[in-house]
Structures are given as C-alpha cells and as structure tokens.
Amino acid sequence: ELARLKAAQAAKARQQAREERAQREARPESRGGYDCGFGFNDGYDSHYGGVYDTAFGGGGGFGDDYNGGYGGGVSRGSSSPGALARSPSAQAAAELRLGQDEEYLESLRADEAKAASKREADAQALAKAAVAEARAEAQRAREVAAQTVGEARRDELERQTEAKIKALAVIPEVPESDARKRAALQALCILPSGKRIQRTFPATTPASALLSFVDVALFQESKAGESLDEAEGSFEEPLPYDLIGGYPPKPLELSVHSMETLREKGLVGRETFRVVICDK
C-alpha cells in the first residue's frame, strides 16, 4: 500500500513538473535565458523535484553544487535511477525477513519429514503387531482344533471301548481246568507299562476278543494317565501294538474283523503274551 502511495505521488509530481515546464517555455522570459526552476539530472526539471526525490528516499536536501543566479538552477546530488532503490536499512530488513522465511520453511520441511518418518514407523509397528496377532490367533486356532480333534477322538475311542467291554461281558468265564484240557485259553498279557492282565476265554471265542481285551486295558491306562495329569490335559491315544506270543515268540496274526476262533488260531491252553508298541 505504501509503495502504491509513493508511486502515485511520484506520478503526480512528474505530471506537475511537465505542466510547469510547459508554462515556463510558453513565457517570453523563458526564451531570454533564465530559468528559476530546479534541475534534475534524470531529465525532469522542476522546483517540485524535491517532492519526487523525497518520496523515493533520494535525499532530503539540495545537491552537492549550488549555482547562484538565474538559469543555473540547483543540481540534485542523487537523482539517478539508483535513488529509486531501497535504502540500506530497508534492504537489510528485507534480507533478514527473507532469511527468517527460509528458516521457517526449512523448519516446516524438517517437521514434515519427522512426522512422515513417525507415521511410517507407526505403520510398520502396527503391521508387525497385526502379523504377530494373526500368528497368535492362528496358533490358538490350531490348538483349539487339535484339542477338539483330540477330544473327538477320545470320545470315539471311549465309545469303541464301551462296546468292547460289553462284547467281552457276554463271553462266559470258564474254569482253569478247561484251559488245562485245552478247551480254553488262559491268557496272561504284559502291557508296555509292565502291568499284567489275565483272563480265560473259551476256545470257541473269536480270536479278535483277545485284541479287544488288550485294547480295553490300554485305553483304561490312558484314561488313568489323563486323570493324573488332568490340569495338562495329557490324554494320549493308545499307539498301535503287536501281540507277541508262542515259541519262538512272534507277532500274532490277528484281526479285529476276523471271525476265526481261538482254537482255529491254535491259541489254547496257557499262553503268555507281551504287548509291544509298533515303531512303524
């Protein structure tokens, strides 16, 4: 706004200077050779020149040379185009302001860079946390699935064991004398834990009953182990096994689906069997 005001004042001063000059040239005495006006080195002669120079900071007084008399005029010392430039103090203030603006912008850029870096670090932290949470959730899901499968398998084995117990319950007990007469099998089974179980079966009993007898004993041992370690939930499904017997000892070729009797398999009298967990 100040610059516009100064420009307007300067334009007015130039216009007045041109009008005054035109009037002097029109007067007869102007042709006689004397001039009462003040001379500007930049081409504008007017006693209003002081207004122009003052408005643009070109000086507050007359120039270095004062020539008396008419027609000599008064010469302005600093009426060149350089007088239109800013004063040294204004230039220094402008440079200081420019430097401050640059520092401010640099500070803004640094703050923005820090904020962007923090946003990136926060995003990476959130991503890592999300990945860790996803892995933990997947692990929990696997554990729950495994527990569910384990519980389902245990329930299935329990149903199968109950069915085997019922099937064994209908097999009549026979005296040991029948075993001596080879009319029955008096079986002594040694489990992997070292526990011994014993029962006498009629010779007409399906040979699969001997496997059911061992299965029930192994499952009951697993249930007993689960009861002891109930806090850990350590139920373990009985592993596949071989029933070793005869002489020389060898795995018996028995099948739970076979209807062959103990007599047909040659399993009569007193026999000792060892339950061996399979490596396969």
Short mmCIF file of C-alpha atoms in Angstrom, two decimals:
data_model
loop_
_atom_site.label_atom_id
_atom_site.label_comp_id
_atom_site.label_asym_id
_atom_site.label_seq_id
_atom_site.Cartn_x
_atom_site.Cartn_y
_atom_site.Cartn_z
CA GLU A 1 0.00 0.00 0.00
CA LEU A 2 2.86 2.37 0.87
CA ALA A 3 4.56 1.53 -2.41
CA ARG A 4 1.39 2.34 -4.36
CA LEU A 5 1.07 5.65 -2.49
CA LYS A 6 4.66 6.59 -3.28
CA ALA A 7 4.18 5.66 -6.93
CA ALA A 8 1.05 7.84 -7.11
CA GLN A 9 2.89 10.77 -5.53
CA ALA A 10 5.77 10.37 -7.96
CA ALA A 11 3.41 10.27 -10.95
CA LYS A 12 1.67 13.40 -9.73
CA ALA A 13 4.99 15.15 -9.24
CA ARG A 14 6.13 14.24 -12.78
CA GLN A 15 2.85 15.48 -14.21
CA GLN A 16 3.14 18.78 -12.34
CA ALA A 17 6.75 19.11 -13.45
CA ARG A 18 5.78 18.69 -17.10
CA GLU A 19 3.00 21.29 -16.73
CA GLU A 20 5.35 23.80 -15.04
CA ARG A 21 7.95 23.31 -17.71
CA ALA A 22 5.43 23.81 -20.44
CA GLN A 23 4.26 27.04 -18.78
CA ARG A 24 7.82 28.41 -18.42
CA GLU A 25 8.62 27.65 -22.01
CA ALA A 26 5.47 29.48 -23.02
CA ARG A 27 6.52 32.68 -21.13
CA PRO A 28 8.73 35.16 -23.03
CA GLU A 29 11.31 35.43 -20.32
CA SER A 30 11.99 31.75 -20.60
CA ARG A 31 13.40 32.49 -24.00
CA GLY A 32 15.63 35.22 -22.56
CA GLY A 33 17.83 32.64 -20.97
CA TYR A 34 17.00 32.49 -17.30
CA ASP A 35 15.33 29.68 -15.54
CA CYS A 36 14.20 29.71 -11.97
CA GLY A 37 13.45 26.02 -11.86
CA PHE A 38 15.46 23.31 -10.19
CA GLY A 39 17.23 20.85 -12.44
CA PHE A 40 17.03 17.06 -12.23
CA ASN A 41 19.87 15.11 -13.69
CA ASP A 42 17.41 12.43 -14.80
CA GLY A 43 15.59 14.76 -17.17
CA TYR A 44 12.81 16.12 -15.02
CA ASP A 45 13.31 19.89 -14.15
CA SER A 46 11.00 21.32 -11.59
CA HIS A 47 11.09 23.02 -8.28
CA TYR A 48 8.79 20.16 -7.29
CA GLY A 49 11.63 17.74 -7.82
CA GLY A 50 12.22 17.70 -4.08
CA VAL A 51 8.85 16.03 -3.68
CA TYR A 52 9.81 13.29 -6.15
CA ASP A 53 13.19 12.63 -4.57
CA THR A 54 11.82 12.78 -1.07
CA ALA A 55 9.06 10.28 -1.90
CA PHE A 56 11.62 7.73 -3.17
CA GLY A 57 14.24 8.35 -0.50
CA GLY A 58 16.59 10.06 -2.89
CA GLY A 59 17.70 12.73 -0.40
CA GLY A 60 16.28 15.31 1.97
CA GLY A 61 18.02 18.46 0.63
CA PHE A 62 19.69 20.06 -2.32
CA GLY A 63 22.61 18.51 -4.16
CA ASP A 64 26.28 18.99 -3.77
CA ASP A 65 26.54 22.00 -6.15
CA TYR A 66 24.58 25.22 -5.75
CA ASN A 67 24.95 27.68 -8.60
CA GLY A 68 23.65 31.16 -7.87
CA GLY A 69 21.89 33.27 -10.38
CA TYR A 70 19.16 32.64 -12.79
CA GLY A 71 19.34 29.81 -15.23
CA GLY A 72 21.92 27.90 -13.18
CA GLY A 73 19.36 26.02 -11.22
CA VAL A 74 20.02 23.76 -8.32
CA SER A 75 21.58 20.39 -9.10
CA ARG A 76 20.31 17.32 -7.15
CA GLY A 77 23.11 15.11 -5.98
CA SER A 78 21.27 11.77 -6.04
CA SER A 79 18.70 11.96 -8.77
CA SER A 80 19.94 8.94 -10.75
CA PRO A 81 17.79 5.75 -11.16
CA GLY A 82 19.72 4.22 -8.24
CA ALA A 83 17.92 6.69 -6.00
CA LEU A 84 14.77 4.77 -6.64
CA ALA A 85 16.24 1.66 -4.91
CA ARG A 86 15.52 0.80 -1.32
CA SER A 87 17.59 2.33 1.43
CA PRO A 88 20.31 0.16 3.02
CA SER A 89 18.27 -0.28 6.20
CA ALA A 90 15.19 -1.37 4.23
CA GLN A 91 17.32 -3.74 2.15
CA ALA A 92 18.84 -5.25 5.30
CA ALA A 93 15.37 -5.65 6.83
CA ALA A 94 14.12 -7.35 3.67
CA GLU A 95 17.09 -9.71 3.62
CA LEU A 96 16.58 -10.50 7.31
CA ARG A 97 12.90 -11.21 6.66
CA LEU A 98 13.81 -13.40 3.69
CA GLY A 99 16.29 -15.34 5.81
CA GLN A 100 13.71 -15.79 8.52
CA ASP A 101 11.19 -17.02 5.97
CA GLU A 102 13.72 -19.52 4.62
CA GLU A 103 14.48 -20.75 8.14
CA TYR A 104 10.77 -21.09 8.84
CA LEU A 105 10.20 -23.04 5.65
CA GLU A 106 13.19 -25.26 6.42
CA SER A 107 11.78 -25.87 9.90
CA LEU A 108 8.42 -26.78 8.36
CA ARG A 109 10.09 -29.20 5.96
CA ALA A 110 12.04 -30.79 8.83
CA ASP A 111 8.89 -31.12 10.93
CA GLU A 112 7.03 -32.67 8.00
CA ALA A 113 9.88 -35.12 7.42
CA LYS A 114 9.84 -36.10 11.10
CA ALA A 115 6.07 -36.51 11.02
CA ALA A 116 6.28 -38.65 7.88
CA SER A 117 9.01 -40.78 9.45
CA LYS A 118 6.92 -41.21 12.59
CA ARG A 119 3.87 -42.15 10.55
CA GLU A 120 5.90 -44.73 8.65
CA ALA A 121 7.35 -46.14 11.88
CA ASP A 122 3.89 -46.29 13.43
CA ALA A 123 2.52 -48.03 10.34
CA GLN A 124 5.33 -50.58 10.44
CA ALA A 125 4.75 -51.16 14.15
CA LEU A 126 1.05 -51.66 13.55
CA ALA A 127 1.77 -54.05 10.69
CA LYS A 128 4.17 -56.09 12.85
CA ALA A 129 1.64 -56.15 15.68
CA ALA A 130 -1.07 -57.27 13.26
CA VAL A 131 1.16 -60.05 11.91
CA ALA A 132 2.06 -61.18 15.43
CA GLU A 133 -1.59 -61.13 16.45
CA ALA A 134 -2.56 -63.08 13.33
CA ARG A 135 0.10 -65.70 14.07
CA ALA A 136 -1.01 -65.95 17.69
CA GLU A 137 -4.62 -66.27 16.60
CA ALA A 138 -3.68 -68.96 14.09
CA GLN A 139 -1.76 -70.81 16.80
CA ARG A 140 -4.73 -70.58 19.14
CA ALA A 141 -7.00 -71.84 16.37
CA ARG A 142 -4.66 -74.79 15.74
CA GLU A 143 -4.56 -75.58 19.43
CA VAL A 144 -8.33 -75.39 19.69
CA ALA A 145 -8.69 -77.54 16.58
CA ALA A 146 -6.19 -80.05 17.90
CA GLN A 147 -7.95 -80.12 21.24
CA THR A 148 -11.28 -80.51 19.52
CA VAL A 149 -9.93 -83.31 17.35
CA GLY A 150 -8.28 -84.91 20.37
CA GLU A 151 -11.48 -84.72 22.36
CA ALA A 152 -13.49 -86.08 19.46
CA ARG A 153 -11.01 -88.93 19.02
CA ARG A 154 -11.05 -89.65 22.74
CA ASP A 155 -14.84 -89.72 22.73
CA GLU A 156 -14.79 -92.10 19.77
CA LEU A 157 -12.28 -94.38 21.47
CA GLU A 158 -14.37 -94.30 24.60
CA ARG A 159 -17.45 -95.39 22.67
CA GLN A 160 -15.47 -98.16 21.00
CA THR A 161 -14.07 -99.29 24.35
CA GLU A 162 -17.51 -99.37 25.92
CA ALA A 163 -18.71 -101.51 23.01
CA LYS A 164 -15.74 -103.87 23.51
CA ILE A 165 -16.40 -104.09 27.24
CA LYS A 166 -20.00 -105.07 26.51
CA ALA A 167 -18.86 -107.66 23.97
CA LEU A 168 -16.36 -109.14 26.45
CA ALA A 169 -19.01 -109.19 29.15
CA VAL A 170 -21.11 -111.70 27.22
CA ILE A 171 -18.20 -114.12 26.89
CA PRO A 172 -18.66 -116.67 29.65
CA GLU A 173 -15.97 -117.24 32.23
CA VAL A 174 -14.60 -120.77 32.22
CA PRO A 175 -12.60 -122.57 34.89
CA GLU A 176 -8.87 -123.00 34.62
CA SER A 177 -9.38 -126.73 34.25
CA ASP A 178 -10.80 -126.11 30.77
CA ALA A 179 -7.54 -124.46 29.88
CA ARG A 180 -5.66 -127.49 31.09
CA LYS A 181 -7.91 -129.59 28.88
CA ARG A 182 -7.14 -127.25 26.02
CA ALA A 183 -10.78 -126.32 25.85
CA ALA A 184 -9.97 -122.71 26.68
CA LEU A 185 -7.25 -120.10 26.54
CA GLN A 186 -5.83 -118.83 29.79
CA ALA A 187 -4.14 -115.61 28.58
CA LEU A 188 -1.62 -113.59 30.56
CA CYS A 189 -0.86 -110.27 28.83
CA ILE A 190 2.02 -108.00 29.84
CA LEU A 191 1.36 -104.36 28.91
CA PRO A 192 4.10 -101.85 27.92
CA SER A 193 3.81 -100.32 31.39
CA GLY A 194 4.63 -103.70 32.94
CA LYS A 195 1.12 -104.22 34.20
CA ARG A 196 -0.20 -107.77 33.89
CA ILE A 197 -3.76 -108.64 32.96
CA GLN A 198 -5.23 -112.11 32.84
CA ARG A 199 -8.41 -113.79 31.61
CA THR A 200 -9.64 -117.21 30.49
CA PHE A 201 -11.56 -117.48 27.20
CA PRO A 202 -13.46 -120.47 25.82
CA ALA A 203 -11.68 -121.98 22.81
CA THR A 204 -14.75 -121.20 20.71
CA THR A 205 -14.36 -117.45 21.33
CA PRO A 206 -13.45 -115.35 18.28
CA ALA A 207 -9.72 -114.61 18.36
CA SER A 208 -10.49 -110.87 17.98
CA ALA A 209 -11.75 -110.96 21.60
CA LEU A 210 -8.13 -111.25 22.75
CA LEU A 211 -7.33 -107.99 20.94
CA SER A 212 -10.42 -106.33 22.46
CA PHE A 213 -9.26 -107.46 25.89
CA VAL A 214 -5.86 -105.75 25.38
CA ASP A 215 -7.45 -102.63 23.79
CA VAL A 216 -9.68 -102.08 26.80
CA ALA A 217 -6.72 -102.38 29.19
CA LEU A 218 -4.61 -99.89 27.19
CA PHE A 219 -7.42 -97.35 26.94
CA GLN A 220 -8.10 -97.58 30.65
CA GLU A 221 -4.42 -96.88 31.30
CA SER A 222 -4.57 -93.79 29.08
CA LYS A 223 -7.66 -92.58 30.91
CA ALA A 224 -5.91 -93.13 34.22
CA GLY A 225 -2.93 -91.08 32.99
CA GLU A 226 -5.27 -88.29 31.93
CA SER A 227 -6.86 -88.24 35.36
CA LEU A 228 -3.45 -87.91 37.00
CA ASP A 229 -2.46 -85.03 34.68
CA GLU A 230 -5.88 -83.51 34.24
CA ALA A 231 -4.53 -79.95 34.53
CA GLU A 232 -2.33 -80.54 31.47
CA GLY A 233 -4.98 -82.48 29.56
CA SER A 234 -2.44 -85.19 28.73
CA PHE A 235 -4.72 -87.83 27.27
CA GLU A 236 -2.77 -89.86 24.72
CA GLU A 237 -4.37 -92.22 22.29
CA PRO A 238 -3.03 -95.79 22.65
CA LEU A 239 -0.46 -96.49 19.96
CA PRO A 240 -0.59 -99.42 17.56
CA TYR A 241 0.93 -102.56 19.01
CA ASP A 242 1.90 -106.14 18.27
CA LEU A 243 0.87 -109.03 20.45
CA ILE A 244 3.92 -111.26 20.76
CA GLY A 245 3.41 -114.88 21.78
CA GLY A 246 4.18 -118.51 21.04
CA TYR A 247 7.51 -120.18 20.79
CA PRO A 248 9.66 -118.86 19.38
CA PRO A 249 7.94 -115.54 20.19
CA LYS A 250 6.45 -113.80 17.17
CA PRO A 251 3.63 -111.34 16.45
CA LEU A 252 0.24 -112.99 16.32
CA GLU A 253 -1.64 -112.60 13.06
CA LEU A 254 -4.94 -111.45 14.47
CA SER A 255 -7.58 -109.12 13.05
CA VAL A 256 -10.45 -107.40 14.78
CA HIS A 257 -12.61 -108.26 11.76
CA SER A 258 -11.74 -111.96 11.73
CA MET A 259 -14.30 -114.49 12.90
CA GLU A 260 -11.73 -117.28 13.41
CA THR A 261 -11.86 -118.82 16.87
CA LEU A 262 -9.03 -119.18 19.32
CA ARG A 263 -8.95 -122.91 18.64
CA GLU A 264 -8.66 -122.33 14.91
CA LYS A 265 -5.75 -119.97 15.54
CA GLY A 266 -4.14 -122.58 17.79
CA LEU A 267 -4.46 -120.39 20.86
CA VAL A 268 -5.49 -122.81 23.61
CA GLY A 269 -4.03 -123.71 26.98
CA ARG A 270 -1.91 -121.35 28.95
CA GLU A 271 -0.20 -118.62 26.99
CA THR A 272 1.77 -115.51 27.88
CA PHE A 273 1.64 -112.57 25.53
CA ARG A 274 3.66 -109.37 25.53
CA VAL A 275 2.23 -106.14 24.18
CA VAL A 276 4.90 -104.32 22.14
CA ILE A 277 4.31 -100.82 20.73
CA CYS A 278 4.99 -100.70 16.99
CA ASP A 279 7.71 -98.46 15.67
CA LYS A 280 6.01 -98.08 12.31
#
